[in-house]
CSV table of C-alpha atoms in Angstrom, one decimal:
chain,number,residue,atom,x,y,z
A,18,MET,CA,14.3,4.6,-0.2
A,19,THR,CA,15.6,1.1,0.0
A,20,ILE,CA,12.8,-0.9,-0.4
A,21,GLN,CA,13.3,-4.0,-1.9
A,22,HIS,CA,11.1,-7.5,-0.8
A,23,ARG,CA,10.1,-10.2,-2.3
A,24,VAL,CA,8.2,-13.0,-0.5
A,25,PRO,CA,7.6,-15.9,-2.9
A,26,SER,CA,4.3,-17.9,-3.7
A,27,GLY,CA,4.1,-20.9,-1.8
A,28,SER,CA,3.9,-24.2,-2.3
A,29,GLY,CA,-0.1,-23.6,-1.4
A,30,GLY,CA,-0.7,-22.0,-3.8
A,31,THR,CA,-0.9,-18.5,-2.3
A,32,ALA,CA,0.5,-14.9,-3.9
A,33,GLY,CA,3.6,-13.7,-3.5
A,34,LEU,CA,4.7,-9.8,-2.7
A,35,THR,CA,7.5,-7.5,-4.1
A,36,VAL,CA,7.8,-4.2,-3.0
A,37,ALA,CA,9.9,-1.8,-4.8
A,38,PRO,CA,10.9,1.7,-4.9
A,39,LEU,CA,9.7,3.5,-7.6
A,40,ALA,CA,12.2,5.4,-10.4
A,41,GLU,CA,9.8,8.4,-11.6
A,42,ARG,CA,8.4,9.8,-7.9
A,43,PHE,CA,8.7,9.4,-4.2
A,44,GLY,CA,6.7,5.9,-3.4
A,45,VAL,CA,6.8,1.9,-4.6
A,46,ARG,CA,5.6,-0.4,-6.7
A,47,ALA,CA,3.5,-3.8,-5.1
A,48,VAL,CA,2.6,-6.6,-7.3
A,49,GLY,CA,1.4,-9.7,-6.3
A,50,GLU,CA,-1.0,-10.2,-3.3
A,51,VAL,CA,-1.4,-8.6,0.9
A,52,GLY,CA,-2.8,-11.4,3.0
A,53,PHE,CA,-1.3,-13.3,5.5
A,54,THR,CA,2.0,-14.8,4.2
A,55,THR,CA,2.6,-11.7,2.7
A,56,ARG,CA,1.3,-9.1,5.2
A,57,GLY,CA,5.0,-8.0,7.3
A,58,ILE,CA,6.0,-7.4,3.8
A,59,TRP,CA,3.9,-4.9,3.3
A,60,ALA,CA,3.5,-3.4,6.9
A,61,ARG,CA,7.3,-2.7,6.3
A,62,ALA,CA,7.4,-1.4,3.6
A,63,LEU,CA,4.5,1.5,4.4
A,64,GLU,CA,6.4,1.7,7.5
A,65,GLU,CA,8.7,3.4,5.7
A,66,VAL,CA,7.0,5.0,3.6
A,67,VAL,CA,5.4,7.0,7.1
A,68,ARG,CA,9.1,7.5,8.3
A,69,ASP,CA,10.0,9.4,5.4
A,70,GLY,CA,8.8,12.4,5.7
A,71,ARG,CA,7.6,13.8,2.1
A,72,ALA,CA,3.8,15.4,1.9
A,73,VAL,CA,3.0,12.5,-0.1
A,74,CYS,CA,3.9,8.5,-1.2
A,75,HIS,CA,2.5,6.7,-4.0
A,76,LEU,CA,1.5,3.8,-3.9
A,77,GLU,CA,1.3,1.6,-7.8
A,78,LEU,CA,-1.0,-1.1,-7.1
A,79,SER,CA,-1.9,-2.3,-10.5
A,80,ALA,CA,-0.2,-5.1,-10.4
A,81,VAL,CA,-2.1,-6.1,-7.1
A,82,THR,CA,-4.2,-8.5,-7.0
A,83,PHE,CA,-5.5,-9.5,-3.9
A,84,VAL,CA,-5.3,-7.1,-0.5
A,85,ASP,CA,-6.8,-8.6,2.8
A,86,VAL,CA,-8.9,-6.7,4.9
A,87,ALA,CA,-6.2,-6.8,7.4
A,88,GLY,CA,-3.9,-5.4,4.1
A,89,ALA,CA,-6.3,-2.4,4.4
A,90,GLY,CA,-6.3,-1.8,7.7
A,91,VAL,CA,-2.3,-1.4,7.6
A,92,LEU,CA,-3.0,0.9,5.2
A,93,VAL,CA,-5.7,2.4,7.3
A,94,ASP,CA,-3.0,2.5,10.3
A,95,ALA,CA,-0.1,4.2,8.2
A,96,ALA,CA,-2.1,6.7,6.5
A,97,ARG,CA,-3.8,7.3,9.7
A,98,ARG,CA,0.2,8.6,11.5
A,99,LEU,CA,0.3,11.1,8.4
A,100,PRO,CA,1.3,14.5,9.9
A,101,ALA,CA,-2.1,17.1,9.1
A,102,GLY,CA,-1.2,17.8,5.1
A,103,ARG,CA,0.6,14.4,4.6
A,104,ARG,CA,-1.4,11.7,2.2
A,105,ILE,CA,-0.4,8.7,0.1
A,106,VAL,CA,-2.0,8.4,-3.2
A,107,LEU,CA,-3.4,4.6,-4.8
A,108,HIS,CA,-2.4,4.5,-7.8
A,109,ARG,CA,-4.7,2.0,-9.8
A,110,PRO,CA,-5.8,0.1,-6.9
A,111,PRO,CA,-7.7,-3.7,-7.0
A,112,PRO,CA,-11.7,-2.5,-7.2
A,113,ALA,CA,-11.7,-4.3,-4.1
A,114,LEU,CA,-9.6,-2.3,-2.2
A,115,CYS,CA,-11.3,0.2,-3.5
A,116,ARG,CA,-14.5,-1.6,-1.9
A,117,THR,CA,-12.5,-2.5,1.6
A,118,LEU,CA,-11.8,1.5,3.0
A,119,GLU,CA,-15.0,3.1,1.5
A,120,LEU,CA,-17.6,0.5,3.7
A,121,PHE,CA,-14.9,0.7,6.5
A,122,TRP,CA,-12.9,3.4,6.1
A,123,PRO,CA,-15.1,6.5,4.6
A,124,GLY,CA,-13.6,9.8,3.9
A,125,LEU,CA,-10.4,9.2,5.6
A,126,SER,CA,-8.6,12.3,3.9
A,127,ALA,CA,-5.0,11.2,4.0
A,128,ILE,CA,-5.9,8.4,1.2
A,129,GLU,CA,-6.0,9.8,-2.7
A,130,VAL,CA,-7.5,6.7,-5.3
A,131,SER,CA,-6.3,7.8,-8.7
A,132,MET,CA,-7.0,5.3,-11.6
A,133,SER,CA,-4.1,7.0,-13.8
């Protein structure tokens, strides 16, 4: 995987987003916020994950401070495109993302949350 995206913080105080491959396992580490200005980076990273074909993709999200509802929807759309048996594991996602997933997309088996 060759993902390395960065959208810098804007002059309006909007936080940026960096997405880079994990060294220790298949997946990516995201740092920053997923919102209107950074959603395209998020979507491209998740698209690469879906296309790769591995059984499990890890998303390290401990340094993500915010994911808006549309960003959560992009994650759900990516998970829904996975063939049966594949899944995305979210590592230490922001609590608001977990609440959004539970509220709008409960029981989505292709997304697993790990707090470790």
